[in-house]
Coordinates of C-alpha atoms (C1' of nucleotides) in Angstrom, one line a residue:
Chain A
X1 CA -28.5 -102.7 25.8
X2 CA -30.9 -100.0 27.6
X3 CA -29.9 -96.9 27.4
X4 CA -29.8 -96.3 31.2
X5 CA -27.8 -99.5 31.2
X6 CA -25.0 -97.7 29.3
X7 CA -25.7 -94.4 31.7
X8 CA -25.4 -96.8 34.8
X9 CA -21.9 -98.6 33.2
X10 CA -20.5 -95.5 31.6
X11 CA -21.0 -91.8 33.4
X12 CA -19.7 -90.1 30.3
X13 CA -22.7 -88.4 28.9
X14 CA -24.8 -88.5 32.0
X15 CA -25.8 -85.2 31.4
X16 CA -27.2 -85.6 28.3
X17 CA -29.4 -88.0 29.1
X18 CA -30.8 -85.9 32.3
X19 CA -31.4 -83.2 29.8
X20 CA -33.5 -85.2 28.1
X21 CA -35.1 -87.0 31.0
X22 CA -35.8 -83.7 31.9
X23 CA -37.0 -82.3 28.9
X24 CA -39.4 -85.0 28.6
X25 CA -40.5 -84.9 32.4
X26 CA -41.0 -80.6 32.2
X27 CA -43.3 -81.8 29.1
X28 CA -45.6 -84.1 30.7
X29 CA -45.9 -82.1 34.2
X30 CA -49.2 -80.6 35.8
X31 CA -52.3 -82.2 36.0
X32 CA -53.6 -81.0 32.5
X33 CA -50.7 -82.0 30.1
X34 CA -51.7 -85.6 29.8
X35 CA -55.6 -84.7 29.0
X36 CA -54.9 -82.3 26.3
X37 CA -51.9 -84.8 24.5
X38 CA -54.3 -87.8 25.0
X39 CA -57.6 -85.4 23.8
X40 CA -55.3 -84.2 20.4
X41 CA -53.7 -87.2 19.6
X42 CA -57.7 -88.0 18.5
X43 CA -57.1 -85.6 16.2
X44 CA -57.0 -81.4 15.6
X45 CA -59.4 -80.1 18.1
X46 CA -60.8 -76.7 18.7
X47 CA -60.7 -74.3 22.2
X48 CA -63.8 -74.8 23.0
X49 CA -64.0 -79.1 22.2
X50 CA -60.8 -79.0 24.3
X51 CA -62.5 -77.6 27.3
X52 CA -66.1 -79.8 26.7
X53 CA -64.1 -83.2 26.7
X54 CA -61.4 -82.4 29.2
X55 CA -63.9 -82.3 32.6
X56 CA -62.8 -79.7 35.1
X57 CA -60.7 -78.1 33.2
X58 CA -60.6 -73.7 33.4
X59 CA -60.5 -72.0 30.2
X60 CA -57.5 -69.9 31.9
X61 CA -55.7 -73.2 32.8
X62 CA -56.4 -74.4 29.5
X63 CA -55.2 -71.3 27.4
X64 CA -51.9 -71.6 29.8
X65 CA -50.9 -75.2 29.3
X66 CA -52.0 -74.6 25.5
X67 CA -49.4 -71.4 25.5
X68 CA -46.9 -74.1 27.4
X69 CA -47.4 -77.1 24.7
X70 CA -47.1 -74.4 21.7
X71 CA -44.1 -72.8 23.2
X72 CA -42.6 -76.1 23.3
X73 CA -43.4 -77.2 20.0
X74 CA -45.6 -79.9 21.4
X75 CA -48.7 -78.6 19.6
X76 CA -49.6 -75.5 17.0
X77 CA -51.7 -73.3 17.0
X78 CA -53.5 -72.2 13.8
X79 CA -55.6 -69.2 13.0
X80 CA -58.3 -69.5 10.2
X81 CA -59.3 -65.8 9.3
X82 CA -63.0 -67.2 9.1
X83 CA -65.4 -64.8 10.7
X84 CA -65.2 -65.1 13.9
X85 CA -61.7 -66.5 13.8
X86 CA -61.7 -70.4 14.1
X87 CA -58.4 -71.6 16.0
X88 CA -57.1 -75.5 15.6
X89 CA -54.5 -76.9 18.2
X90 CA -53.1 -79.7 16.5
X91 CA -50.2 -82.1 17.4
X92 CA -46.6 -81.7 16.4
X93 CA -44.8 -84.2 14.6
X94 CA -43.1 -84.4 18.1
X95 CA -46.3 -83.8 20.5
X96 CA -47.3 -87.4 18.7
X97 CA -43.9 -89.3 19.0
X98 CA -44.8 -89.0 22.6
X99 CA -46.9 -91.7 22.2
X100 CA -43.8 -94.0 22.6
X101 CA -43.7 -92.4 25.8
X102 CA -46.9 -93.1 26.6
X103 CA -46.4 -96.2 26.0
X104 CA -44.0 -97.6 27.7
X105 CA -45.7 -95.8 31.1
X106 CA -48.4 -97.7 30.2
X107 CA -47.1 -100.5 29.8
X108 CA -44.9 -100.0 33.6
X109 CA -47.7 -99.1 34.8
X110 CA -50.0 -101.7 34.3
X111 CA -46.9 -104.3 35.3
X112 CA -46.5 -102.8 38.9
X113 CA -50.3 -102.4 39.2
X114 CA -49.9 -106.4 39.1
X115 CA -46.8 -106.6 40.7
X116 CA -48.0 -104.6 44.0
X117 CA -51.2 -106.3 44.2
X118 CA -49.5 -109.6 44.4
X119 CA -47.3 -108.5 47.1
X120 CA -50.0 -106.9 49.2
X121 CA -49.0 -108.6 52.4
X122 CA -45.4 -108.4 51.6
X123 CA -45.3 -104.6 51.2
X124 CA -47.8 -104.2 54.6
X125 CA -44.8 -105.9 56.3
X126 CA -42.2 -103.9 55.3
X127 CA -39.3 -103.4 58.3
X128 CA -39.7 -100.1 60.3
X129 CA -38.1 -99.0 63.1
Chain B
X1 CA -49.5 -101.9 17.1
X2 CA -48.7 -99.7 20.3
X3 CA -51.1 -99.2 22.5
X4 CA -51.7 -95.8 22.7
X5 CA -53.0 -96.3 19.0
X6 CA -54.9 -98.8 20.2
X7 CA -55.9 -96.2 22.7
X8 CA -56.6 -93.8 19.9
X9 CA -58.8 -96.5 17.7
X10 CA -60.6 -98.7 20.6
X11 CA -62.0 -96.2 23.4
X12 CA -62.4 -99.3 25.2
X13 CA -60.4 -99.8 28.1
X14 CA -59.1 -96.5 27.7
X15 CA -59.6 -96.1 31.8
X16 CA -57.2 -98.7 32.5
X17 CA -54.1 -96.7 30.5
X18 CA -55.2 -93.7 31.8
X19 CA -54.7 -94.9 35.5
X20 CA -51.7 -96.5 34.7
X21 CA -50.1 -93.5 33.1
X22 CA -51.2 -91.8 36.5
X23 CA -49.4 -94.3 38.5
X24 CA -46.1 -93.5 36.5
X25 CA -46.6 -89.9 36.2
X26 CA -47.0 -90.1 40.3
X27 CA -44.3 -92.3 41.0
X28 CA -41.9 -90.2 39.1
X29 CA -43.1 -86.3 40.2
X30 CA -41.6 -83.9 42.0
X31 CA -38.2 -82.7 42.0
X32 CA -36.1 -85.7 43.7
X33 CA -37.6 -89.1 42.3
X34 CA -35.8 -88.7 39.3
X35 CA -32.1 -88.1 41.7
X36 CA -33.2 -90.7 44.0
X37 CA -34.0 -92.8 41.3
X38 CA -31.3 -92.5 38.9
X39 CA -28.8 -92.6 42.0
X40 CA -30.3 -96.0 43.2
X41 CA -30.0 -97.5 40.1
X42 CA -26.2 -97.8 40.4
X43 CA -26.7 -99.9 43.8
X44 CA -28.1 -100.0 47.1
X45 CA -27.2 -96.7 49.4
X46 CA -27.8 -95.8 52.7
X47 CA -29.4 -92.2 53.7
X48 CA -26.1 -90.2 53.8
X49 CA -25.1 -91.6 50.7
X50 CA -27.8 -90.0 48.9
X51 CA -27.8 -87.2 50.9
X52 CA -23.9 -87.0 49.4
X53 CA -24.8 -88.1 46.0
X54 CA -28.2 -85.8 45.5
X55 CA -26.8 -81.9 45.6
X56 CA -29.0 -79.7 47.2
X57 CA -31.5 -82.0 48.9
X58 CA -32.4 -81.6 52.4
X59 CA -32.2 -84.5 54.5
X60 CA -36.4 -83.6 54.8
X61 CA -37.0 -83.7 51.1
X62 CA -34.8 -87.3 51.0
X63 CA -36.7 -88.9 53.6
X64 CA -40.5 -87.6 53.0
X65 CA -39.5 -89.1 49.5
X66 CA -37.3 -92.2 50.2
X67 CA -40.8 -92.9 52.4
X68 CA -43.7 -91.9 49.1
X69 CA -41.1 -94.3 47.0
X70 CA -41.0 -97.0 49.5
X71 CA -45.1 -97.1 50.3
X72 CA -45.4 -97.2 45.7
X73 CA -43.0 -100.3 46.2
X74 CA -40.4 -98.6 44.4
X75 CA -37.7 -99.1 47.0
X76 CA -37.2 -101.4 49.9
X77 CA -36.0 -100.1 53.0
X78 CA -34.4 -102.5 55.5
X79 CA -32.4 -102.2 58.5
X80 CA -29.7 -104.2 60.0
X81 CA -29.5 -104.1 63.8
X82 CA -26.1 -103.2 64.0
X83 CA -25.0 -100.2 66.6
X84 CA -26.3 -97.5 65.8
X85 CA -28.9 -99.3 63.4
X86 CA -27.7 -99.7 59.1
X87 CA -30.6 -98.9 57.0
X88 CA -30.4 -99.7 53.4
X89 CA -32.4 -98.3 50.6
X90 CA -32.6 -100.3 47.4
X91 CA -34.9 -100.9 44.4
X92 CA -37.6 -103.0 44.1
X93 CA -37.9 -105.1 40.7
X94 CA -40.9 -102.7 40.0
X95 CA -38.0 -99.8 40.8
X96 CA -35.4 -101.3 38.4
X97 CA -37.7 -102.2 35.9
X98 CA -38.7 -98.0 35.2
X99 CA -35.6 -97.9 33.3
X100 CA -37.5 -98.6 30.2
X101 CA -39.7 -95.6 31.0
X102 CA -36.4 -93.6 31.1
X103 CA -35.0 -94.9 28.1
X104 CA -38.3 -93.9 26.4
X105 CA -38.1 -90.5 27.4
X106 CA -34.3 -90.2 27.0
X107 CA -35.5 -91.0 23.4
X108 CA -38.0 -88.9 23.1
X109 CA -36.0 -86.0 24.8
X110 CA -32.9 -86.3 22.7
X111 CA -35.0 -86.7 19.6
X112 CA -37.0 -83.5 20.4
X113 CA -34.3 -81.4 21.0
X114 CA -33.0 -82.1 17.2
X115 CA -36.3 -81.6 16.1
X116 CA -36.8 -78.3 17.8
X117 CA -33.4 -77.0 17.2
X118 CA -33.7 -77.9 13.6
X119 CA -36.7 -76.0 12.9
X120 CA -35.9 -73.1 15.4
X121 CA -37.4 -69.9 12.8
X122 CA -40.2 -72.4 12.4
X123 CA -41.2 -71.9 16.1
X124 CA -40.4 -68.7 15.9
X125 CA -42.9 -68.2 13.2
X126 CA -45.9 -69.4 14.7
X127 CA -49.2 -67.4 14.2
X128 CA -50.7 -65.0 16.7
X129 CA -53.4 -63.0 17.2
Chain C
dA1 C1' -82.8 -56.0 21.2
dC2 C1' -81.2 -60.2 23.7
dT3 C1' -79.1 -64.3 24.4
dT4 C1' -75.5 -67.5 23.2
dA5 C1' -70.9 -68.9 21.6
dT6 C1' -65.9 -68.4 20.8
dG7 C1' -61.3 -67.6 22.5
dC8 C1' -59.4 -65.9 25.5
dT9 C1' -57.2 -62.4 29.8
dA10 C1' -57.2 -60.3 34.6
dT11 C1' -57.5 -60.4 39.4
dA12 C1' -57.6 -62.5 43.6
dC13 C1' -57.2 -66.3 46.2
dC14 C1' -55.9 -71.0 48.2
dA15 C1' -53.4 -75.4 48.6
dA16 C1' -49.5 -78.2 47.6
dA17 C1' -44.6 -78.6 47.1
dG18 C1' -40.3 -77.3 48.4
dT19 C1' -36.7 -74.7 51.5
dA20 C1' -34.3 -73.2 55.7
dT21 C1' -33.0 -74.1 60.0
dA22 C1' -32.8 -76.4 64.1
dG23 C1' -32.5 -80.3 66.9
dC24 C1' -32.6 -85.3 68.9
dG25 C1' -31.0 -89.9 70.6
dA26 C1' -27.6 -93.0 69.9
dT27 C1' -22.8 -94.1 69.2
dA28 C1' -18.0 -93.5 67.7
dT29 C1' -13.6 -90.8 67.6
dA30 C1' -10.1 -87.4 69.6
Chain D
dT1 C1' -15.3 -84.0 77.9
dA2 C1' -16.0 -82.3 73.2
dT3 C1' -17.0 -83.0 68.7
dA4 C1' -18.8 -85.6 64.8
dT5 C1' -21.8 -89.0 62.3
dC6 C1' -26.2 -91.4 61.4
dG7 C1' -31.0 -91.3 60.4
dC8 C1' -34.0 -88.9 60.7
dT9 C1' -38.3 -85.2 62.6
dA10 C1' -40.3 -80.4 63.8
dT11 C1' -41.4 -75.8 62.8
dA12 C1' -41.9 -72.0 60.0
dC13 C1' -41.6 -70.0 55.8
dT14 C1' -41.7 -69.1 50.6
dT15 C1' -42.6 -70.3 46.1
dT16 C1' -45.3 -72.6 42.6
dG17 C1' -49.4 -74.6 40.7
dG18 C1' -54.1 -74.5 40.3
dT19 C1' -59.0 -72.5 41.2
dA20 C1' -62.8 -69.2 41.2
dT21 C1' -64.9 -65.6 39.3
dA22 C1' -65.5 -62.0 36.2
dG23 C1' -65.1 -59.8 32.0
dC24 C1' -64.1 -58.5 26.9
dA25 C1' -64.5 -58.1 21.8
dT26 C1' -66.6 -60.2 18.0
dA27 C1' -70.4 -62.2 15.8
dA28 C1' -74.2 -65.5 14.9
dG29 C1' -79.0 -67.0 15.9
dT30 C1' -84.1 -65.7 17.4

DNA sequence: ACTTATGCTATACCAAAGTATAGCGATATA
DNA sequence: TATATCGCTATACTTTGGTATAGCATAAGT
């Protein structure tokens, strides 16, 4: 049984599982979150490789979501004393268990894609007053 | 396999998962979807209902919302012409069918928090400049 | 000496998201 | 007649998220 199956039959606990809902959700929020997780799960990636293959993207936006994934432990952030100092954001063990995540989006996401096209004609009709 | 490795491996196709992420990121954003959501799950309501159920919403917020989840075809809205008019808000199969994305990130978020609470000083740690 | 790159931060601004408050037309309830 | 409920909408405001532009310290290349 699903998880929000037992949620939906038992209340008890409710909370925990918003929590986490939540925690998840806060995670994955703004536009740049999902660019940077998908960029690093590629692999360790540098500032400046980040901004290259993320199009659009602000090096202060960048440096703040970067700040906001490292605060919660989603990526590190390693300094190399190399001349100049060489920095490597690289995935927690975490930041890449959210591929399961990703997943299962994917997967409901490509299902309604199919879904709502089928339907065209029967969402267009949809009752109003 | 899941498919974000297969994301990670193949580049191919890579558009398609992207825009379906997108599509669940969007249907779930913002403060209420979740509420809404998680509310409707339990059974079919009517406006005051939710209004009831979800604390703190204005009866703006609910409807602009109710209306963004209704034109994703994530909830039906119908109305009986009783007097005054019944209207019913319910979830689509598309609607019941994200509690597999929820029980992913319940997953993820309960399985996070360990993580994170477990290696606290490790956090704490982390390297700056 | 001059340009380029790295890894950012500061300031100012703008647009989207959300809040607060009020009200409406219809009907039911006292 | 007065008040309350339903299912909203309108207006104005605030807060948050994101953009634009500039700049800085360090150092390597030419």
């Amino acid at each position: 049984m699903s998880r929000i199956s037992e949620l939906v039959k038992v209340k008890k606990c409710s909370g925990e599982f918003v929590l986490a809902v939540n925690d998840t959700m806060n995670v994955l929020n703004g536009k740049w979150k999902l660019p940077i997780i998908g960029s690093l799960l590629y692999g360790k990636k540098r500032f400046k490789e980040l901004e290259r293959e993320i199009p659009k993207i602000t090096p202060r936006m960048l440096s703040k979501e970067l700040k906001d994934l490292e605060v919660n432990s989603i990526v590190t952030r390693t300094v190399y004393n190399t001349t100049p100092v060489t920095i490597e954001y690289e995935l927690t063990k975490s930041g890449n268990s959210l591929n399961t995540v990703l997943d299962a989006m994917i997967g409901w996401g490509l299902q309604h894609r199919k879904m709502v096209i089928g339907k065209k004609e029967k969402v267009a009709e949809t009752v109003r007053v």
